[in-house]
XYZ file of N, CA and C in Angstrom:
342
model
N -57.852 -60.132 4.174
C -57.868 -61.578 4.404
C -56.546 -62.187 3.948
N -55.934 -62.953 4.820
C -54.684 -63.634 4.480
C -54.967 -64.721 3.454
N -54.204 -64.682 2.363
C -54.286 -65.750 1.365
C -52.891 -66.253 1.043
N -52.750 -67.554 1.038
C -51.509 -68.219 0.661
C -51.867 -69.289 -0.362
N -51.347 -69.149 -1.567
C -51.700 -70.050 -2.655
C -50.442 -70.768 -3.134
N -50.407 -72.082 -2.869
C -49.259 -72.897 -3.243
C -49.425 -73.446 -4.660
N -48.315 -73.616 -5.362
C -48.353 -74.183 -6.707
C -46.999 -74.811 -7.016
N -46.957 -75.572 -8.111
C -45.696 -76.132 -8.576
C -45.503 -77.610 -8.304
N -46.446 -78.226 -7.614
C -46.320 -79.647 -7.344
C -46.555 -80.486 -8.584
N -46.385 -81.795 -8.423
C -46.612 -82.692 -9.544
C -46.023 -84.064 -9.276
N -45.993 -84.866 -10.325
C -45.425 -86.212 -10.260
C -44.003 -86.158 -10.818
N -43.057 -86.669 -10.055
C -41.662 -86.644 -10.473
C -41.010 -87.959 -10.097
N -40.039 -88.379 -10.880
C -39.318 -89.614 -10.589
C -38.306 -89.389 -9.466
N -37.968 -90.441 -8.745
C -36.908 -90.311 -7.722
C -35.642 -89.718 -8.326
N -35.051 -88.795 -7.586
C -33.879 -88.092 -8.081
C -34.189 -86.815 -8.826
N -35.457 -86.588 -9.107
C -35.855 -85.407 -9.850
C -35.978 -84.166 -8.985
N -36.406 -83.079 -9.620
C -36.512 -81.786 -8.949
C -37.859 -81.140 -9.218
N -38.280 -80.328 -8.281
C -39.456 -79.485 -8.427
C -39.195 -78.171 -7.712
N -39.869 -77.115 -8.165
C -39.816 -75.826 -7.480
C -41.234 -75.417 -7.114
N -41.484 -75.326 -5.836
C -42.788 -74.891 -5.348
C -42.799 -73.383 -5.158
N -43.968 -72.795 -5.364
C -44.162 -71.363 -5.129
C -45.343 -71.167 -4.204
N -45.323 -70.066 -3.493
C -46.427 -69.694 -2.609
C -46.671 -68.194 -2.776
N -47.812 -67.852 -3.334
C -48.179 -66.451 -3.531
C -48.941 -65.960 -2.310
N -48.440 -64.912 -1.692
C -49.029 -64.389 -0.461
C -49.746 -63.066 -0.714
N -50.863 -62.864 -0.031
C -51.589 -61.605 -0.103
C -52.380 -61.418 1.175
N -52.822 -60.183 1.415
C -53.656 -59.899 2.580
C -52.886 -59.566 3.837
N -51.568 -59.549 3.758
C -50.746 -59.154 4.902
C -49.406 -58.644 4.374
N -48.642 -58.002 5.243
C -47.357 -57.444 4.831
C -46.317 -58.561 4.840
N -46.202 -59.225 3.718
C -45.375 -60.429 3.568
C -43.947 -60.208 4.060
N -43.379 -59.061 3.733
C -41.970 -58.808 4.033
C -41.674 -58.704 5.528
N -42.700 -58.627 6.354
C -42.501 -58.497 7.797
C -42.553 -59.834 8.531
N -42.864 -60.915 7.818
C -43.092 -62.193 8.478
C -42.074 -63.255 8.064
N -41.580 -64.011 9.054
C -40.888 -65.246 8.744
C -41.917 -66.242 8.213
N -41.465 -67.091 7.303
C -42.380 -68.026 6.649
C -41.838 -69.448 6.730
N -42.734 -70.383 6.559
C -42.382 -71.798 6.661
C -42.986 -72.600 5.518
N -42.365 -73.696 5.224
C -42.973 -74.770 4.432
C -43.181 -75.951 5.385
N -44.365 -76.552 5.292
C -44.675 -77.766 6.032
C -45.283 -78.748 5.044
N -45.325 -80.017 5.412
C -45.901 -81.020 4.520
C -46.689 -82.046 5.313
N -47.586 -82.715 4.611
C -48.386 -83.761 5.218
C -48.432 -84.956 4.288
N -47.791 -86.023 4.707
C -47.796 -87.263 3.935
C -49.109 -88.003 4.183
N -49.483 -88.899 3.282
C -50.743 -89.637 3.440
C -50.811 -90.352 4.791
N -51.869 -90.097 5.526
C -52.083 -90.772 6.793
C -51.245 -90.272 7.943
N -50.509 -89.176 7.740
C -49.630 -88.654 8.791
C -49.976 -87.213 9.124
N -49.393 -86.703 10.202
C -49.626 -85.329 10.610
C -48.733 -84.358 9.865
N -48.901 -83.075 10.183
C -48.081 -82.050 9.569
C -46.622 -82.187 10.014
N -45.715 -82.022 9.080
C -44.281 -82.101 9.355
C -43.634 -80.797 8.890
N -42.915 -80.144 9.776
C -42.177 -78.942 9.405
C -41.048 -79.314 8.447
N -40.873 -78.480 7.402
C -39.839 -78.724 6.404
C -38.735 -77.665 6.473
N -39.136 -76.386 6.483
C -38.131 -75.333 6.394
C -38.717 -74.001 6.830
N -37.839 -73.123 7.331
C -38.184 -71.765 7.705
C -37.266 -70.780 7.011
N -37.749 -69.559 6.831
C -36.918 -68.465 6.361
C -37.341 -67.200 7.101
N -36.371 -66.370 7.481
C -36.736 -65.159 8.216
C -37.303 -64.115 7.262
N -37.735 -62.999 7.817
C -38.465 -62.023 7.006
C -37.605 -61.445 5.882
N -36.325 -61.268 6.135
C -35.443 -60.682 5.132
C -34.856 -61.682 4.164
N -34.987 -62.956 4.476
C -34.463 -64.000 3.603
C -33.039 -64.404 3.878
N -32.411 -63.809 4.888
C -31.004 -64.086 5.124
C -30.721 -65.244 6.063
N -31.756 -65.789 6.670
C -31.572 -66.895 7.608
C -32.577 -67.991 7.296
N -32.078 -69.208 7.155
C -32.938 -70.336 6.824
C -32.633 -71.513 7.749
N -33.590 -72.406 7.862
C -33.372 -73.641 8.609
C -34.179 -74.760 7.951
N -33.705 -75.998 8.163
C -34.290 -77.141 7.478
C -34.427 -78.334 8.414
N -35.440 -79.142 8.154
C -35.535 -80.434 8.824
C -34.381 -81.312 8.346
N -33.907 -82.183 9.227
C -32.797 -83.056 8.858
C -33.118 -83.895 7.623
N -34.385 -84.239 7.467
C -34.797 -85.119 6.370
C -34.639 -84.472 4.997
N -34.539 -83.136 4.944
C -34.439 -82.454 3.645
C -33.168 -81.622 3.517
N -32.388 -81.526 4.578
C -31.190 -80.690 4.571
C -30.239 -81.143 3.473
N -29.747 -80.176 2.708
C -28.837 -80.479 1.613
C -29.525 -80.790 0.300
N -30.851 -80.989 0.340
C -31.597 -81.287 -0.885
C -32.599 -80.188 -1.229
N -33.146 -79.542 -0.228
C -34.160 -78.494 -0.429
C -33.543 -77.125 -0.128
N -34.079 -76.099 -0.789
C -33.648 -74.730 -0.534
C -34.853 -73.806 -0.523
N -35.039 -73.104 0.577
C -36.131 -72.146 0.708
C -35.623 -70.763 0.332
N -36.465 -69.973 -0.296
C -36.107 -68.601 -0.634
C -37.377 -67.772 -0.727
N -37.211 -66.471 -0.850
C -38.372 -65.595 -0.947
C -38.031 -64.382 -1.782
N -39.080 -63.800 -2.369
C -38.963 -62.541 -3.092
C -39.973 -61.596 -2.484
N -39.500 -60.697 -1.635
C -40.420 -59.787 -0.953
C -41.011 -58.737 -1.888
N -40.376 -58.515 -3.023
C -40.900 -57.546 -3.983
C -42.184 -58.042 -4.634
N -42.294 -59.370 -4.805
C -43.528 -59.898 -5.404
C -44.279 -60.856 -4.483
N -43.960 -60.754 -3.171
C -44.730 -61.487 -2.151
C -44.814 -62.982 -2.424
N -43.683 -63.585 -2.763
C -43.676 -64.993 -3.107
C -42.606 -65.754 -2.326
N -42.995 -66.917 -1.855
C -42.102 -67.839 -1.156
C -41.839 -69.025 -2.075
N -40.628 -69.553 -2.027
C -40.257 -70.663 -2.902
C -39.671 -71.818 -2.097
N -39.756 -73.016 -2.688
C -39.039 -74.173 -2.161
C -38.493 -74.954 -3.353
N -37.188 -74.909 -3.514
C -36.518 -75.711 -4.544
C -36.213 -77.080 -3.950
N -36.709 -78.107 -4.591
C -36.553 -79.466 -4.085
C -35.764 -80.288 -5.097
N -34.609 -80.757 -4.692
C -33.749 -81.569 -5.553
C -33.569 -82.959 -4.956
N -33.081 -83.872 -5.762
C -32.814 -85.246 -5.305
C -34.016 -85.814 -4.553
N -35.176 -85.668 -5.139
C -36.403 -86.082 -4.462
C -36.453 -87.588 -4.244
N -37.052 -87.965 -3.115
C -37.180 -89.357 -2.711
C -38.657 -89.718 -2.567
N -39.021 -90.971 -2.672
C -40.425 -91.355 -2.481
C -40.983 -90.878 -1.141
N -40.170 -90.824 -0.127
C -40.648 -90.380 1.187
C -40.915 -88.879 1.252
N -40.593 -88.143 0.197
C -40.957 -86.729 0.117
C -42.389 -86.538 -0.383
N -43.036 -87.625 -0.787
C -44.415 -87.542 -1.255
C -45.317 -86.996 -0.148
N -46.023 -85.913 -0.456
C -46.860 -85.249 0.540
C -47.573 -84.075 -0.121
N -48.517 -83.517 0.600
C -49.072 -82.214 0.243
C -48.227 -81.162 0.964
N -47.738 -80.206 0.199
C -46.856 -79.168 0.741
C -47.634 -77.870 0.915
N -47.443 -77.252 2.070
C -48.125 -76.016 2.414
C -47.104 -74.948 2.820
N -47.425 -73.698 2.522
C -46.673 -72.598 3.106
C -47.524 -71.990 4.220
N -46.852 -71.343 5.159
C -47.551 -70.748 6.285
C -46.675 -69.688 6.922
N -47.305 -68.750 7.615
C -46.537 -67.865 8.472
C -45.862 -68.757 9.526
N -44.647 -68.398 9.906
C -43.925 -69.217 10.874
C -44.744 -69.398 12.152
N -44.788 -70.614 12.639
C -45.511 -70.974 13.864
C -47.018 -70.883 13.728
N -47.527 -70.780 12.511
C -48.970 -70.776 12.269
C -49.355 -71.998 11.458
N -50.583 -72.405 11.577
C -51.056 -73.519 10.768
C -51.311 -73.037 9.344
N -51.098 -73.903 8.378
C -51.356 -73.492 6.991
C -52.832 -73.226 6.756
N -53.094 -72.307 5.836
C -54.471 -71.949 5.519
C -54.817 -72.187 4.059
N -53.808 -72.524 3.230
C -54.060 -72.730 1.812
C -54.466 -74.164 1.505
N -54.602 -74.429 0.205
C -55.034 -75.760 -0.223
C -53.862 -76.709 -0.402
N -52.654 -76.161 -0.418
C -51.476 -76.995 -0.588
C -51.261 -77.405 -2.036
N -50.109 -78.007 -2.285
C -49.796 -78.532 -3.613
C -49.222 -79.939 -3.444
N -49.745 -80.869 -4.239
C -49.372 -82.272 -4.094
C -48.040 -82.541 -4.795
N -47.148 -83.184 -4.084
C -45.885 -83.653 -4.643
C -45.869 -85.177 -4.520
N -45.713 -85.839 -5.652
C -45.647 -87.298 -5.662
C -44.342 -87.725 -6.313
N -43.553 -88.497 -5.576
C -42.263 -88.972 -6.083
C -42.378 -90.480 -6.285
N -42.380 -90.881 -7.533
C -42.590 -92.290 -7.848
C -42.051 -92.597 -9.230
N -41.578 -93.826 -9.374
C -41.129 -94.260 -10.699
C -42.261 -94.973 -11.426
């Protein structure tokens, strides 16, 4: 059974940083490109970032480019999202997912507020 467990969210002031983690199990993590997506209150899912299976190629939504960094550790089946210079509009539930798949985990809440 595929399991993706997100963690690391919280309440942070504008300009602050957070590092999200996603623990993967139930599939061969190192063979799949992965994504981070988010859902703000009252809105649909928004793609945030992708990383290829080896970790050498990444892409970002314009809204987070230059502030967020996606990475992965295939040895411990974990996906990361380093988020810097956070803005109130980054407030959302963040999910990890296999690329082009809908998220299946519970997500982790990120709230950016003073």
